[in-house]
C-alpha positions as a LaTeX table, in Angstrom:
\begin{tabular}{lrrr}
\hline
Residue & $x$ (\AA) & $y$ (\AA) & $z$ (\AA) \\
\hline
Ser1 & $-2.12$ & $-2.66$ & 3.40 \\
Ser2 & $-5.35$ & $-0.97$ & 2.31 \\
Ile3 & $-6.68$ & $-1.18$ & 5.88 \\
Tyr4 & $-3.55$ & 0.60 & 7.15 \\
Lys5 & $-3.87$ & 3.22 & 4.42 \\
Arg6 & $-7.53$ & 3.87 & 5.30 \\
Lys7 & $-6.77$ & 4.14 & 9.03 \\
Leu8 & $-3.79$ & 6.45 & 8.61 \\
Ser9 & $-5.50$ & 8.58 & 5.94 \\
Ser10 & $-8.50$ & 9.02 & 8.24 \\
Glu11 & $-6.11$ & 10.37 & 10.87 \\
Gly12 & $-4.76$ & 12.99 & 8.47 \\
Tyr13 & $-1.65$ & 11.26 & 7.17 \\
Asp14 & $-0.75$ & 11.51 & 3.48 \\
Val15 & $-0.14$ & 7.85 & 2.64 \\
Glu16 & 1.58 & 6.26 & $-0.36$ \\
Val17 & 1.47 & 2.48 & $-0.74$ \\
Ala18 & 4.06 & 0.45 & $-2.63$ \\
Glu19 & 3.47 & $-3.17$ & $-3.61$ \\
Asn20 & 7.13 & $-4.14$ & $-3.31$ \\
Gly21 & 10.44 & $-2.95$ & $-1.89$ \\
Ala22 & 11.79 & $-1.61$ & $-5.18$ \\
Lys23 & 8.66 & 0.50 & $-5.71$ \\
Ala24 & 8.84 & 1.76 & $-2.12$ \\
Leu25 & 12.40 & 2.90 & $-2.69$ \\
Glu26 & 11.43 & 4.59 & $-5.97$ \\
Ile27 & 8.55 & 6.48 & $-4.30$ \\
Ala28 & 10.68 & 7.49 & $-1.30$ \\
Lys29 & 13.44 & 8.88 & $-3.56$ \\
Lys30 & 10.93 & 11.03 & $-5.45$ \\
Arg31 & 9.19 & 12.32 & $-2.35$ \\
Thr32 & 11.11 & 11.98 & 0.89 \\
Pro33 & 8.60 & 10.75 & 3.49 \\
Asp34 & 8.48 & 11.54 & 7.20 \\
Leu35 & 7.98 & 7.86 & 8.00 \\
Ile36 & 8.27 & 4.54 & 6.21 \\
Leu37 & 6.25 & 1.53 & 7.37 \\
Leu38 & 8.12 & $-1.42$ & 5.92 \\
Asp39 & 7.09 & $-5.05$ & 5.62 \\
Leu40 & 9.87 & $-7.63$ & 5.30 \\
Ile41 & 8.17 & $-10.14$ & 3.02 \\
Met42 & 7.62 & $-8.42$ & $-0.34$ \\
Pro43 & 8.18 & $-9.37$ & $-3.96$ \\
Val44 & 10.99 & $-7.96$ & $-6.15$ \\
Met45 & 12.99 & $-6.55$ & $-3.20$ \\
Asp46 & 12.40 & $-7.72$ & 0.35 \\
Gly47 & 12.22 & $-5.40$ & 3.34 \\
Phe48 & 15.76 & $-6.11$ & 4.53 \\
Ser49 & 17.15 & $-5.10$ & 1.13 \\
Ala50 & 14.90 & $-2.05$ & 0.94 \\
Leu51 & 15.95 & $-0.99$ & 4.45 \\
Thr52 & 19.61 & $-1.34$ & 3.49 \\
Glu53 & 19.09 & 0.84 & 0.42 \\
Ile54 & 17.09 & 3.43 & 2.38 \\
Lys55 & 19.81 & 3.79 & 5.00 \\
Lys56 & 22.57 & 4.02 & 2.35 \\
Asn57 & 20.80 & 6.91 & 0.60 \\
Pro58 & 21.89 & 10.31 & 2.00 \\
Glu59 & 18.42 & 11.88 & 1.53 \\
Leu60 & 16.58 & 8.92 & 3.05 \\
Ser61 & 18.99 & 7.80 & 5.76 \\
Lys62 & 17.37 & 10.04 & 8.40 \\
Val63 & 13.79 & 8.95 & 7.62 \\
Lys64 & 12.19 & 7.04 & 10.48 \\
Val65 & 11.58 & 3.42 & 9.46 \\
Val66 & 9.14 & 1.21 & 11.32 \\
Val67 & 9.21 & $-2.44$ & 10.30 \\
Met68 & 5.79 & $-4.06$ & 10.48 \\
Ser69 & 6.02 & $-7.76$ & 9.83 \\
Asn70 & 4.61 & $-11.11$ & 10.80 \\
Leu71 & 8.21 & $-12.31$ & 11.16 \\
Gly72 & 8.63 & $-12.15$ & 14.91 \\
Gln73 & 11.77 & $-14.22$ & 15.46 \\
Asp74 & 14.53 & $-12.57$ & 17.49 \\
Glu75 & 17.02 & $-12.88$ & 14.62 \\
Asp76 & 14.70 & $-10.99$ & 12.24 \\
Ile77 & 14.13 & $-8.24$ & 14.79 \\
Lys78 & 17.87 & $-8.00$ & 15.52 \\
Lys79 & 18.76 & $-7.89$ & 11.82 \\
Ala80 & 16.21 & $-5.15$ & 11.09 \\
Lys81 & 17.46 & $-3.05$ & 14.02 \\
Glu82 & 21.08 & $-3.54$ & 12.93 \\
Leu83 & 20.14 & $-2.37$ & 9.43 \\
Gly84 & 18.68 & 0.82 & 10.89 \\
Ala85 & 15.00 & 0.20 & 11.70 \\
Asp86 & 13.80 & 2.58 & 14.41 \\
Glu87 & 11.02 & 0.29 & 15.58 \\
Tyr88 & 9.89 & $-3.28$ & 14.92 \\
Leu89 & 6.23 & $-4.19$ & 15.27 \\
Val90 & 4.87 & $-7.71$ & 14.85 \\
Lys91 & 1.61 & $-7.25$ & 12.93 \\
Ser92 & $-0.16$ & $-10.23$ & 14.45 \\
Asn93 & 0.43 & $-8.80$ & 17.94 \\
Leu94 & $-1.13$ & $-5.39$ & 17.20 \\
Ser95 & $-4.56$ & $-4.08$ & 16.38 \\
Ile96 & $-4.85$ & $-1.32$ & 13.76 \\
Gly97 & $-5.49$ & 1.18 & 16.55 \\
Glu98 & $-2.42$ & 0.08 & 18.50 \\
Met99 & $-0.31$ & 0.36 & 15.35 \\
Ser100 & $-1.54$ & 3.88 & 14.82 \\
Asp101 & $-0.74$ & 4.81 & 18.44 \\
Lys102 & 2.79 & 3.36 & 18.13 \\
Ile103 & 3.72 & 5.41 & 15.07 \\
Ser104 & 2.11 & 8.69 & 16.16 \\
\hline
\end{tabular}
């Protein structure tokens, strides 16, 4: 995640990093972001649970959420989209530059 933070910060984005889904939700509630990049495999609260909570929250429900995961199975992609993800990117299929282009 530090490589993503460095890349996005260098492009002018104000980036906050959370080490787990519960912390991500806490940060997002304090400071509504323009975009959330969400991994699915995280400790404490996984990405599916965090996405569910984000979309249930009236202040956060309109925030664009891009799932970035190494889980590339169709059922994971379908589940994330059904829960409200705007985009689903498989990390192993993208370079850092491509990721940046996709979210810009």
